[in-house]
Short mmCIF file of C-alpha atoms in Angstrom, two decimals:
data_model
loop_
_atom_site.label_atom_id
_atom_site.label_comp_id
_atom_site.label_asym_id
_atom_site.label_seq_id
_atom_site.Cartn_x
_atom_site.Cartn_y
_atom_site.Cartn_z
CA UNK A 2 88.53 88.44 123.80
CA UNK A 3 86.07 90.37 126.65
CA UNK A 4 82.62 89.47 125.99
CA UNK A 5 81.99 92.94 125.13
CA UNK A 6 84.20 93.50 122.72
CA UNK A 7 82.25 92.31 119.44
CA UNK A 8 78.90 94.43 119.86
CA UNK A 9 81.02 97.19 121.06
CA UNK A 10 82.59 96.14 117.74
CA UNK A 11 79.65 96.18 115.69
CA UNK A 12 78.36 99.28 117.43
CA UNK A 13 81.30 101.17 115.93
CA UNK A 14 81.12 99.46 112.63
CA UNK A 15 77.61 101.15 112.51
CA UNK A 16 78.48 104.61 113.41
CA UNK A 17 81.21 104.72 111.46
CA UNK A 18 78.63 103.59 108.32
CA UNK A 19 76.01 106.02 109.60
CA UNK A 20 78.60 108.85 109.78
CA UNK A 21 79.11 108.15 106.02
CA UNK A 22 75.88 107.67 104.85
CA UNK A 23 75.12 111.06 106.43
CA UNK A 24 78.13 112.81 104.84
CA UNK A 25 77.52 111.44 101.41
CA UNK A 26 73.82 112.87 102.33
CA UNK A 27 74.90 116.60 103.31
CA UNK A 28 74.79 117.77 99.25
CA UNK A 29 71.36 116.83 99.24
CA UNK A 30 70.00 118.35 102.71
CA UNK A 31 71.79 121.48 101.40
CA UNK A 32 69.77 121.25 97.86
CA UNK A 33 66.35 121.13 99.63
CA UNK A 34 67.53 124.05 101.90
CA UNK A 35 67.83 126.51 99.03
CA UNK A 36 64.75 124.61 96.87
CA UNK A 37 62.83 125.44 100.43
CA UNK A 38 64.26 129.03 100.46
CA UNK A 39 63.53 129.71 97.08
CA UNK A 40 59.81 128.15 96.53
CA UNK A 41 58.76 129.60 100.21
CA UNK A 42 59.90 132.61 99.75
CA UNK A 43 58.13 133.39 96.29
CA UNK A 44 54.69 133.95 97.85
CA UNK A 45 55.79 136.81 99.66
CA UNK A 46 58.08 138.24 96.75
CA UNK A 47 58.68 142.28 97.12
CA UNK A 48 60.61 144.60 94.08
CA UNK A 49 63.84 144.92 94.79
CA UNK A 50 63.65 148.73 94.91
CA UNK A 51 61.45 150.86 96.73
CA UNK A 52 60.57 154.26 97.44
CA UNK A 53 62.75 155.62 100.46
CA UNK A 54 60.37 157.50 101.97
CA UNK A 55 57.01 155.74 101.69
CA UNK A 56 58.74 152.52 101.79
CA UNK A 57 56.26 151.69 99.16
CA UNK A 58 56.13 150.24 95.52
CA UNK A 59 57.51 153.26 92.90
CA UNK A 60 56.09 152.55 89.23
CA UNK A 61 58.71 155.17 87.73
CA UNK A 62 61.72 153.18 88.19
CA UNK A 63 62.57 149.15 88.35
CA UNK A 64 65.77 146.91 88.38
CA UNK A 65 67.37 145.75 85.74
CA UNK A 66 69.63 142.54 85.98
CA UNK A 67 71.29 142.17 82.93
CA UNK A 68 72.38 139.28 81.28
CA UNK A 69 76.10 138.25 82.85
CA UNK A 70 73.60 139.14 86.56
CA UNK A 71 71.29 136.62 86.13
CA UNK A 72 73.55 133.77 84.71
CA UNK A 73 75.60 134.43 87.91
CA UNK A 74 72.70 134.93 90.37
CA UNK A 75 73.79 133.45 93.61
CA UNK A 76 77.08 135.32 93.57
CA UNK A 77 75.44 138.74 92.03
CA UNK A 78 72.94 138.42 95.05
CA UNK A 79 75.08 137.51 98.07
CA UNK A 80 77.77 140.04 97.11
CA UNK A 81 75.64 142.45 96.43
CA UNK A 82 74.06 142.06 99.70
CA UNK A 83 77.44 142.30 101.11
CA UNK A 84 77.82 145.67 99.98
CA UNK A 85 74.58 146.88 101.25
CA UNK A 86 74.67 145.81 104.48
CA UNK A 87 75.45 149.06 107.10
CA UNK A 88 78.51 148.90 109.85
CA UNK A 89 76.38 147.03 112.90
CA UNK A 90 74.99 144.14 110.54
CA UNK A 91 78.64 143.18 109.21
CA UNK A 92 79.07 142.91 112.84
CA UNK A 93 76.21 141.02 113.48
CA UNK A 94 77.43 138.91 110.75
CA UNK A 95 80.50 138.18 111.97
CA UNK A 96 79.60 137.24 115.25
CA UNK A 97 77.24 135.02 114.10
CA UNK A 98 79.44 132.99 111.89
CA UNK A 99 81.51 132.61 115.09
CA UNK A 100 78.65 131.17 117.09
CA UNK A 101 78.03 128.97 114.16
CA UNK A 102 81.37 127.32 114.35
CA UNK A 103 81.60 127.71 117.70
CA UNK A 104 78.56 125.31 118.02
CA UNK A 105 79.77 123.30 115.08
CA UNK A 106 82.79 122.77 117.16
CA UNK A 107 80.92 121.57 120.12
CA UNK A 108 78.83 119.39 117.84
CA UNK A 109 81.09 117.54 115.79
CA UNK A 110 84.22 119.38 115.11
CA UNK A 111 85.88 118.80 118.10
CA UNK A 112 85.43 114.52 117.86
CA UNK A 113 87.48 114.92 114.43
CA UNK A 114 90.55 115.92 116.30
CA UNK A 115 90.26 114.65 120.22
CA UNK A 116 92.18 111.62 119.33
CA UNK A 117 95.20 113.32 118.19
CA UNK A 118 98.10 114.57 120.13
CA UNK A 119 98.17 117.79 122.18
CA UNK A 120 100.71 119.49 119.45
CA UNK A 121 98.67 118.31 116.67
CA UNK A 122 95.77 119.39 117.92
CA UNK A 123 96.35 122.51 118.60
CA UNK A 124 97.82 123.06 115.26
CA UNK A 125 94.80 121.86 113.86
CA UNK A 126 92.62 124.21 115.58
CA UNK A 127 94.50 127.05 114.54
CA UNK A 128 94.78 125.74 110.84
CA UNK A 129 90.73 125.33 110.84
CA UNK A 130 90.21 128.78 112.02
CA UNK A 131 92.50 130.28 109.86
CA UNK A 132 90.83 128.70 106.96
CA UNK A 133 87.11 129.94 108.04
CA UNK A 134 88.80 133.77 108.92
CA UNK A 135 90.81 133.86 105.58
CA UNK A 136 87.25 132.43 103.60
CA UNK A 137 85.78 135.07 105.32
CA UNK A 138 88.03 137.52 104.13
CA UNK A 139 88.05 136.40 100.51
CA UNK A 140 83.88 136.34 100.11
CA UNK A 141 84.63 140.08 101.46
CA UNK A 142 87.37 141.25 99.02
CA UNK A 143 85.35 139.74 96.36
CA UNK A 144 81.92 141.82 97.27
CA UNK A 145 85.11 144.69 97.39
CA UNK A 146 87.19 144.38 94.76
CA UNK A 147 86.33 142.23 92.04
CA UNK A 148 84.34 143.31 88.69
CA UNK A 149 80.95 141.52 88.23
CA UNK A 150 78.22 142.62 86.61
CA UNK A 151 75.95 145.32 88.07
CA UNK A 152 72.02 145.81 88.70
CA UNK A 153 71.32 148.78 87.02
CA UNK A 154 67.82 151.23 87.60
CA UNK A 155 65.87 151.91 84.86
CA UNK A 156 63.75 154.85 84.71
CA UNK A 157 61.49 156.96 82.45
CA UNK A 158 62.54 159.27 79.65
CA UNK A 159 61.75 162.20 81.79
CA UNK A 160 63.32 160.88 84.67
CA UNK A 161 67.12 162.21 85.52
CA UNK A 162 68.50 160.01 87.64
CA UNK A 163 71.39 161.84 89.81
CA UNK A 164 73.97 160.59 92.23
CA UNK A 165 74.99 163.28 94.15
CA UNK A 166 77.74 162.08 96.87
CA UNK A 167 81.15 160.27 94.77
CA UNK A 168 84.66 160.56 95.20
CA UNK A 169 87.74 159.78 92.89
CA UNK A 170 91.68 159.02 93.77
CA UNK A 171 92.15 162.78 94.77
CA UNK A 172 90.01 162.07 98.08
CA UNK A 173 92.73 160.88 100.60
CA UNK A 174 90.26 157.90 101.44
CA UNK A 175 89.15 157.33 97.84
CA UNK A 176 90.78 153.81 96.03
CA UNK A 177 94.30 155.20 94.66
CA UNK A 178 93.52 153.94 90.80
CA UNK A 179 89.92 155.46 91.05
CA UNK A 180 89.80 157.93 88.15
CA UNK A 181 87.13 159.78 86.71
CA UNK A 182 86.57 157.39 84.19
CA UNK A 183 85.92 154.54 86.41
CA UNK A 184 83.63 156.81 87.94
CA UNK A 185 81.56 157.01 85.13
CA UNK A 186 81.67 153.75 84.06
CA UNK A 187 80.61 152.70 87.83
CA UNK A 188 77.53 154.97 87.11
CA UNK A 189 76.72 153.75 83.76
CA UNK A 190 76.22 150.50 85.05
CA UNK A 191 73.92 150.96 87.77
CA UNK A 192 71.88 153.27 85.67
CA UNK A 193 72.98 157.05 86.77
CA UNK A 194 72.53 159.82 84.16
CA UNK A 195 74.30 162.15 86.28
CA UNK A 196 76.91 161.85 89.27
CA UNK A 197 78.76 164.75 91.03
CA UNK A 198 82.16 164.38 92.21
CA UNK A 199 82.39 165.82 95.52
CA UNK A 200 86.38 164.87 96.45
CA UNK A 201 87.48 165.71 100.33
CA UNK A 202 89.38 169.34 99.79
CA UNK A 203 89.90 169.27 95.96
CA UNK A 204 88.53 170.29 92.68
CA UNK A 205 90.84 167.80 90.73
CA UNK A 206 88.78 165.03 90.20
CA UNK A 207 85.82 167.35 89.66
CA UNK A 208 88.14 168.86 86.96
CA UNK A 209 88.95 166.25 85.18
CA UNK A 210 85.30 165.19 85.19
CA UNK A 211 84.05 168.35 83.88
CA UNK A 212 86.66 168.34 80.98
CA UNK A 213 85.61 164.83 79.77
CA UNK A 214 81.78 165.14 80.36
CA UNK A 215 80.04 163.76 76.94
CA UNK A 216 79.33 167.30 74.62
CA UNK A 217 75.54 166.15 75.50
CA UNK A 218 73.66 164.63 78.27
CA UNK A 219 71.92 161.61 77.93
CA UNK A 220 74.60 160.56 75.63
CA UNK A 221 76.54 159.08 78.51
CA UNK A 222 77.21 159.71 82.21
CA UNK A 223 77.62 163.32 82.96
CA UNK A 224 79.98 164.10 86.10
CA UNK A 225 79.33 167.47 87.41
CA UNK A 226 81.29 169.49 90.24
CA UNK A 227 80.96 169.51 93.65
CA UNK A 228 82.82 169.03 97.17
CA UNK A 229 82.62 167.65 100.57
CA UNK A 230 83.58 169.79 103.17
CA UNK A 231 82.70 170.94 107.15
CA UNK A 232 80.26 173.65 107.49
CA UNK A 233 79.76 174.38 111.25
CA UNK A 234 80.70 170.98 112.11
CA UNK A 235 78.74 168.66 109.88
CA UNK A 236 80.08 167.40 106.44
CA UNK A 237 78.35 168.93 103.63
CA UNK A 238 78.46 168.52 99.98
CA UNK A 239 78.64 172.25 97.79
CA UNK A 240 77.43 171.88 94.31
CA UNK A 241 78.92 173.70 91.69
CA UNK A 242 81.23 175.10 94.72
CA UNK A 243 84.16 176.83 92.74
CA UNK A 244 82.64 177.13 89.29
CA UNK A 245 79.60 179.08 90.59
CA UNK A 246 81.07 180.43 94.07
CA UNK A 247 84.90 181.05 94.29
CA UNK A 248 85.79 182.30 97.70
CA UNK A 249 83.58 180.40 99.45
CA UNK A 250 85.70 177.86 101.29
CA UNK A 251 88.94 178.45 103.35
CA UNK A 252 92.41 178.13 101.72
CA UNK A 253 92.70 174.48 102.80
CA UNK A 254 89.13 173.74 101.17
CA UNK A 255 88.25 172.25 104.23
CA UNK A 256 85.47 174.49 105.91
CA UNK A 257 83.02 176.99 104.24
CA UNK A 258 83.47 180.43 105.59
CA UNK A 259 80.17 181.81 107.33
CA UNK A 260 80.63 185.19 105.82
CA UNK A 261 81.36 184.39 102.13
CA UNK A 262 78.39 181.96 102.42
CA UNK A 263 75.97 184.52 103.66
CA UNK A 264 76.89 187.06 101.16
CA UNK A 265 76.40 184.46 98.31
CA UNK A 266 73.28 183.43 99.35
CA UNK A 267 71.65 187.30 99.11
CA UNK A 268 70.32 186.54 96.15
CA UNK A 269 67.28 184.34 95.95
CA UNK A 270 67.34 181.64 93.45
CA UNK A 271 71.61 181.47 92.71
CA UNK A 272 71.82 180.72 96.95
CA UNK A 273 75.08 177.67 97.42
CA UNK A 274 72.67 174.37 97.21
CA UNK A 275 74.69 172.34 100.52
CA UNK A 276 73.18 168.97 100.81
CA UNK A 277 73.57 167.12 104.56
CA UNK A 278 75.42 164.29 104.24
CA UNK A 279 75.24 161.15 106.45
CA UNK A 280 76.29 160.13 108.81
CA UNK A 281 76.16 163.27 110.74
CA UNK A 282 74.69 164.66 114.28
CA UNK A 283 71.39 166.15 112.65
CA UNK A 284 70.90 168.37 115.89
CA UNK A 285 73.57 170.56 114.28
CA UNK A 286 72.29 170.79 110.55
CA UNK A 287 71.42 174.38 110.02
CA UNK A 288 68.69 174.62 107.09
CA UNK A 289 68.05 177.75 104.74
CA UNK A 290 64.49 179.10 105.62
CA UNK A 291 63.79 180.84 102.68
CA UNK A 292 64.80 182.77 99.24
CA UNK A 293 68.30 184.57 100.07
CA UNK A 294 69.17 182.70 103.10
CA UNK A 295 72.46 180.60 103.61
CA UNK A 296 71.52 176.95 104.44
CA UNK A 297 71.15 173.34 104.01
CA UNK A 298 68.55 172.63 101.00
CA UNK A 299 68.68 168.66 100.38
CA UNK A 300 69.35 165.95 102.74
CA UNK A 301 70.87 162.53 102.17
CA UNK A 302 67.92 159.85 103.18
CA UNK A 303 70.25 156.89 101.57
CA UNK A 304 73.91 156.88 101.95
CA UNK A 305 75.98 154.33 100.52
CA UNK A 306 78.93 153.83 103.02
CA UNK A 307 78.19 151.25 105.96
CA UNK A 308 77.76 154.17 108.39
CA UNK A 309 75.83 156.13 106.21
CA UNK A 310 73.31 152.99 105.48
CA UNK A 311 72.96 152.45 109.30
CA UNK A 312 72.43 155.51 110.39
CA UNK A 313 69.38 156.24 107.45
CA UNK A 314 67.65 153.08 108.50
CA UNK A 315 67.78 153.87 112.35
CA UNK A 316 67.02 157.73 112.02
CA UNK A 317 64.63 157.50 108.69
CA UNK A 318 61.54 158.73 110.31
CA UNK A 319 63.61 161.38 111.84
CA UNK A 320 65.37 162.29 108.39
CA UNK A 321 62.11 162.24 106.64
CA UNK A 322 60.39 164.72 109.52
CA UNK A 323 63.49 167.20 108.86
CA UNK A 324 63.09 167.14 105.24
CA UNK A 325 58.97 167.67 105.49
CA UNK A 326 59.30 170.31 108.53
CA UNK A 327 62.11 172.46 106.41
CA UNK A 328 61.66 172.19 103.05
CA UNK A 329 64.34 170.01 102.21
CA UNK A 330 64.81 167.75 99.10
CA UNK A 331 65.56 164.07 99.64
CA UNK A 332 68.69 162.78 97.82
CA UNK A 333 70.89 159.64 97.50
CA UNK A 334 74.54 159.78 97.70
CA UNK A 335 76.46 156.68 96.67
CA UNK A 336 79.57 157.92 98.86
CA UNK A 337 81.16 155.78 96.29
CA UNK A 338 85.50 155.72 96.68
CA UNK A 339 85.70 152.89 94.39
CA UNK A 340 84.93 150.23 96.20
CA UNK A 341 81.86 147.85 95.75
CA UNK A 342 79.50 147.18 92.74
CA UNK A 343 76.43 147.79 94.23
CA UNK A 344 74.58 150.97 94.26
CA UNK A 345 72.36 151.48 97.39
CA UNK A 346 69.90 154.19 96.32
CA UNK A 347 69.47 156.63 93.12
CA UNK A 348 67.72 159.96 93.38
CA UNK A 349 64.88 160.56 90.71
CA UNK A 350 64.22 164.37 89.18
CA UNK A 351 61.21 164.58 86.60
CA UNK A 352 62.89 166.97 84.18
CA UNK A 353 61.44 166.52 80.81
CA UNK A 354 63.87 167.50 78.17
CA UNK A 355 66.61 167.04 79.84
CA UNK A 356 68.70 164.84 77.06
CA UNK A 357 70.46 166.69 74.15
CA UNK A 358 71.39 169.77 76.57
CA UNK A 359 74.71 170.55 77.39
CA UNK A 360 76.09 169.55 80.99
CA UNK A 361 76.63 173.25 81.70
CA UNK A 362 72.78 173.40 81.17
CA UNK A 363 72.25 170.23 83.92
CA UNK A 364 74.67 172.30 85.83
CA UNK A 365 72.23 175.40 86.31
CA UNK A 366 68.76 173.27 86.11
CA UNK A 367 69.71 170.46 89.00
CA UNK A 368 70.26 173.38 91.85
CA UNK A 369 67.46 176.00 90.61
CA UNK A 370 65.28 172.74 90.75
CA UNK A 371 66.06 172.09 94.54
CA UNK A 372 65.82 175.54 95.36
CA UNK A 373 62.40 175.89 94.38
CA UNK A 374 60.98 172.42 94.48
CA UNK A 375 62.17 171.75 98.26
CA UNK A 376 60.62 168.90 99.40
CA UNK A 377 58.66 168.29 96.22
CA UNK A 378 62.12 168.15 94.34
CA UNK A 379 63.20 165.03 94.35
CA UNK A 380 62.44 161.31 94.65
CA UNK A 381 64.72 158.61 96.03
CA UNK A 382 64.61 154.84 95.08
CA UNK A 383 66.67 152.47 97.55
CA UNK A 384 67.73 148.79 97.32
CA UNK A 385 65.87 146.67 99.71
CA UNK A 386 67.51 145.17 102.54
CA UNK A 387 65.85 143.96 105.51
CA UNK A 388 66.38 146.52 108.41
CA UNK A 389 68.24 144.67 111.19
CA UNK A 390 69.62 147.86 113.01
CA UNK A 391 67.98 148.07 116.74
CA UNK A 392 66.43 145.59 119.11
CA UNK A 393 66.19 141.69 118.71
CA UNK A 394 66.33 142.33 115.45
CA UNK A 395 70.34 142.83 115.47
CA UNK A 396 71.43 139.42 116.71
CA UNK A 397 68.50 137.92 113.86
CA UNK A 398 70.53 139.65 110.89
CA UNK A 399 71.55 136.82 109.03
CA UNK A 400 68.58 134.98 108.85
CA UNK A 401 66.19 137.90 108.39
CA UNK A 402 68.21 139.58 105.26
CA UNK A 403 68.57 136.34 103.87
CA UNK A 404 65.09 135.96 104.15
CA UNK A 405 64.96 139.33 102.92
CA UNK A 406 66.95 138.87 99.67
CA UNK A 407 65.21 135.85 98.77
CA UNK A 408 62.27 137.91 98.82
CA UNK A 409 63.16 140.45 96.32
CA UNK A 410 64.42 138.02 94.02
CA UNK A 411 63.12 138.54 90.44
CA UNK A 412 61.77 134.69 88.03
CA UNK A 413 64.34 134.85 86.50
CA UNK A 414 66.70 134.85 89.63
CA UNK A 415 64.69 131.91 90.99
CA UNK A 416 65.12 129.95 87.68
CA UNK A 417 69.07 130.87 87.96
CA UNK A 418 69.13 130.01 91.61
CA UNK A 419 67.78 126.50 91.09
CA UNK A 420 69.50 125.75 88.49
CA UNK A 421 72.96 126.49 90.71
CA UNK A 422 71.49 124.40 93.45
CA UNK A 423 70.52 121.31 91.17
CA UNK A 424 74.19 121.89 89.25
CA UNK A 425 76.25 122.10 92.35
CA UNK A 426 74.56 118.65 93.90
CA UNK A 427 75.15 116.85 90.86
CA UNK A 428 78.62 117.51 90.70
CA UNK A 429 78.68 116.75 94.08
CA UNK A 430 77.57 113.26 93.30
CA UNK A 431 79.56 113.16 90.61
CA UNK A 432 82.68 113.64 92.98
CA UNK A 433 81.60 111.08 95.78
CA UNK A 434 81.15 108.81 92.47
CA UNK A 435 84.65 108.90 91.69
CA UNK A 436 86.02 109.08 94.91
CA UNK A 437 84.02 105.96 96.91
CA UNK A 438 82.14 104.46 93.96
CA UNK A 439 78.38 104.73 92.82
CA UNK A 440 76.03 106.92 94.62
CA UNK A 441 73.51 105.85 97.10
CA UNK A 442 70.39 104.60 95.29
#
């Protein structure tokens, strides 16, 4: 035997102990990561919701988790944050999970396989990044698809809270078993009073909606008509469009005709209320400047989709100038098409009274209310997530709206969250128990 051999022999006896000792350890490192997350974070706590234009605290409204949230608090809070992240931080994301194994890889992924054979090797590449895309893909379809429950708003008797961008199955990109039902049932549990459907070139959801409202508001989520159609070249939703104004879109439903919406507008105070949806090219929105004029009257300063979402948070200041310089109310559309459990934003409307009227009533009060309130109309709460969208901030989005979400976690959440933490570690010892005998002391 070489003279070498037996401390090169030892030597490898040690590493491979070290290597063990350090991967019976990686439960625990991972424990005081979130403990560290959690406690540091709860100095600098922030509500969950916040006003969308002032970016401030709003004392009208708060988030409620309910029970089935809390008890599930890691999941409720990551998948909700899935769904409110906009197009460019998915990306960001993405790309970052990909450096992350890509320097995992280089680390100490690629010493697990170099002593295998070419073929094997190769297949075991391609099985391990199979595995991380198809994870990937399930956390995703779970933020998408599955039911969970929902944080809801909760706001003051006088408050109507109004979602006024949602789609059903008739839309030709809405979910194909969306019906009105779900729709309401989505908006009961994120606190809506009132949602319209505004389908892509069709009343029939809206329809439907209308026929099934409850006989009173307040007694459950009243869906009220609208659509979403292309007035000279921007998307914009009509309320009320054919139950109010017949005649004013083109036989396809598609565009609004200039004439039929000028002549409906002559009379100040029953003008077509079209809100600007997002995203849009705002250089192009045309706003009503006064009683009897045809026109944008509301603006959408939250939008649920991903585009929408990024395009508010880069262009907010610019939204918020619009709405102040022309008299336009602020609203939140949930561009909801039946996917996702997460509302992004809710639009507030101090209307005392407002339950025990009939939905036709809502019908008439919601427009005459933007028509003469303008700017002063409306209120709009959003869910916080930390705004990642331009600069060096984009290639920091994972860590900053993590940071971010542990922020606006409620006590309760906290509790929940260390309680998952402790849970998950001691099952983890529990398993290395079983598996290679007692844990280290």
């Amino acid at each position: 035997m070489p003279r070498d051999a037996a401390p090169r022999s030892r030597f490898a006896s040690v590493a491979t102990r070290s290597a063990a000792v350090l991967e019976r350890l990686r439960p625990l490192w991972a424990l005081l990561a979130v403990l560290l997350l959690v406690l540091a974070s709860a100095p600098f706590a922030i509500p969950a919701v916040r006003d969308a234009a002032t970016f401030g605290p709003i004392p009208e409204a708060s988030l409620v988790r309910s029970t089935g949230y809390l008890l599930m608090a890691p999941v409720s809070n990551v998948l909700d944050l899935l769904s409110l992240l906009s197009g460019r931080q998915h990306i960001a994301l993405g790309l970052t999970l990909l450096l992350g194994y890509l320097l995992w890889w280089a680390v100490r992924g690629r010493r697990l396989i170099d002593r295998a054979t070419p073929r094997r090797r190769a297949l075991q590449i391609a099985s391990r990044i199979a595995l991380a895309v198809l994870a990937l893909v399930c956390v995703y379809a779970a933020a998408v698809l599955l039911p969970r429950p929902k944080a809801a708003l909760d706001a003051g008797p006088d408050i109507l809270v109004v979602d006024f961008h949602t789609h059903t199955s008739y839309s030709h990109d809405g979910r194909s078993d969306w019906n009105v039902e779900d729709v309401r049932a989505w908006h009961r549990d994120a606190g809506y009073d009132v949602a319209y459907v505004t389908d892509h070139r069709t009343f029939e959801g809206a329809h439907d909606a209308w026929a099934n409202n409850p006989p009173l508001a307040g007694s459950g989520v009243s869906l009220l008509p609208g659509i979403e159609v292309v007035w000279r070249g921007e998307h914009v939703n009509v309320l009320d469009a054919e139950r109010m104004y017949r005649g004013l879109l083109d036989e396809r439903l598609r565009d609004i005709d200039d004439r039929a919406l000028t002549l409906a507008s002559a009379v100040g105070g029953s003008e077509p209320v079209l809100i600007e949806t997002i995203p849009g090219d705002l250089s192009k929105m045309v706003a009503a400047t006064g009683n009897g004029t045809a026109g944008v009257r509301a603006i959408e300063v939250v939008d649920g989709a991903p585009r929408g979402l990024g395009q508010s948070r880069r262009e907010r200041l610019r939204i918020l100038k619009l709405a102040d310089s022309m008299n336009l109310a602020l609203v939140a559309g949930s561009d909801s098409h039946g996917w996702g459990h997460a509302a992004s934003g809710w639009t507030l409307m101090f209307l005392p009274g407002w339950r025990g009227v009939p939905p036709e009533r809502l019908a008439e009060v919601i427009p005459n209310v933007i028509r003469r309130g303008g700017s002063r109309a409306t209120k709009v709460v959003e869910r916080y997530v930390a705004d990642t969208e331009g600069g060096v901030a984009l290639p920091l989005t994972v860590p900053l709206v993590t940071w971010g979400m542990m922020r606006s976690l409620s006590s309760d959440e906290r509790v929940m969250w260390i309680v998952w933490a402790v849970g998950l570690f001691l099952l983890s010892r529990l398993r290395w128990a079983r598996r290679r005998g007692p844990p280290l002391a």
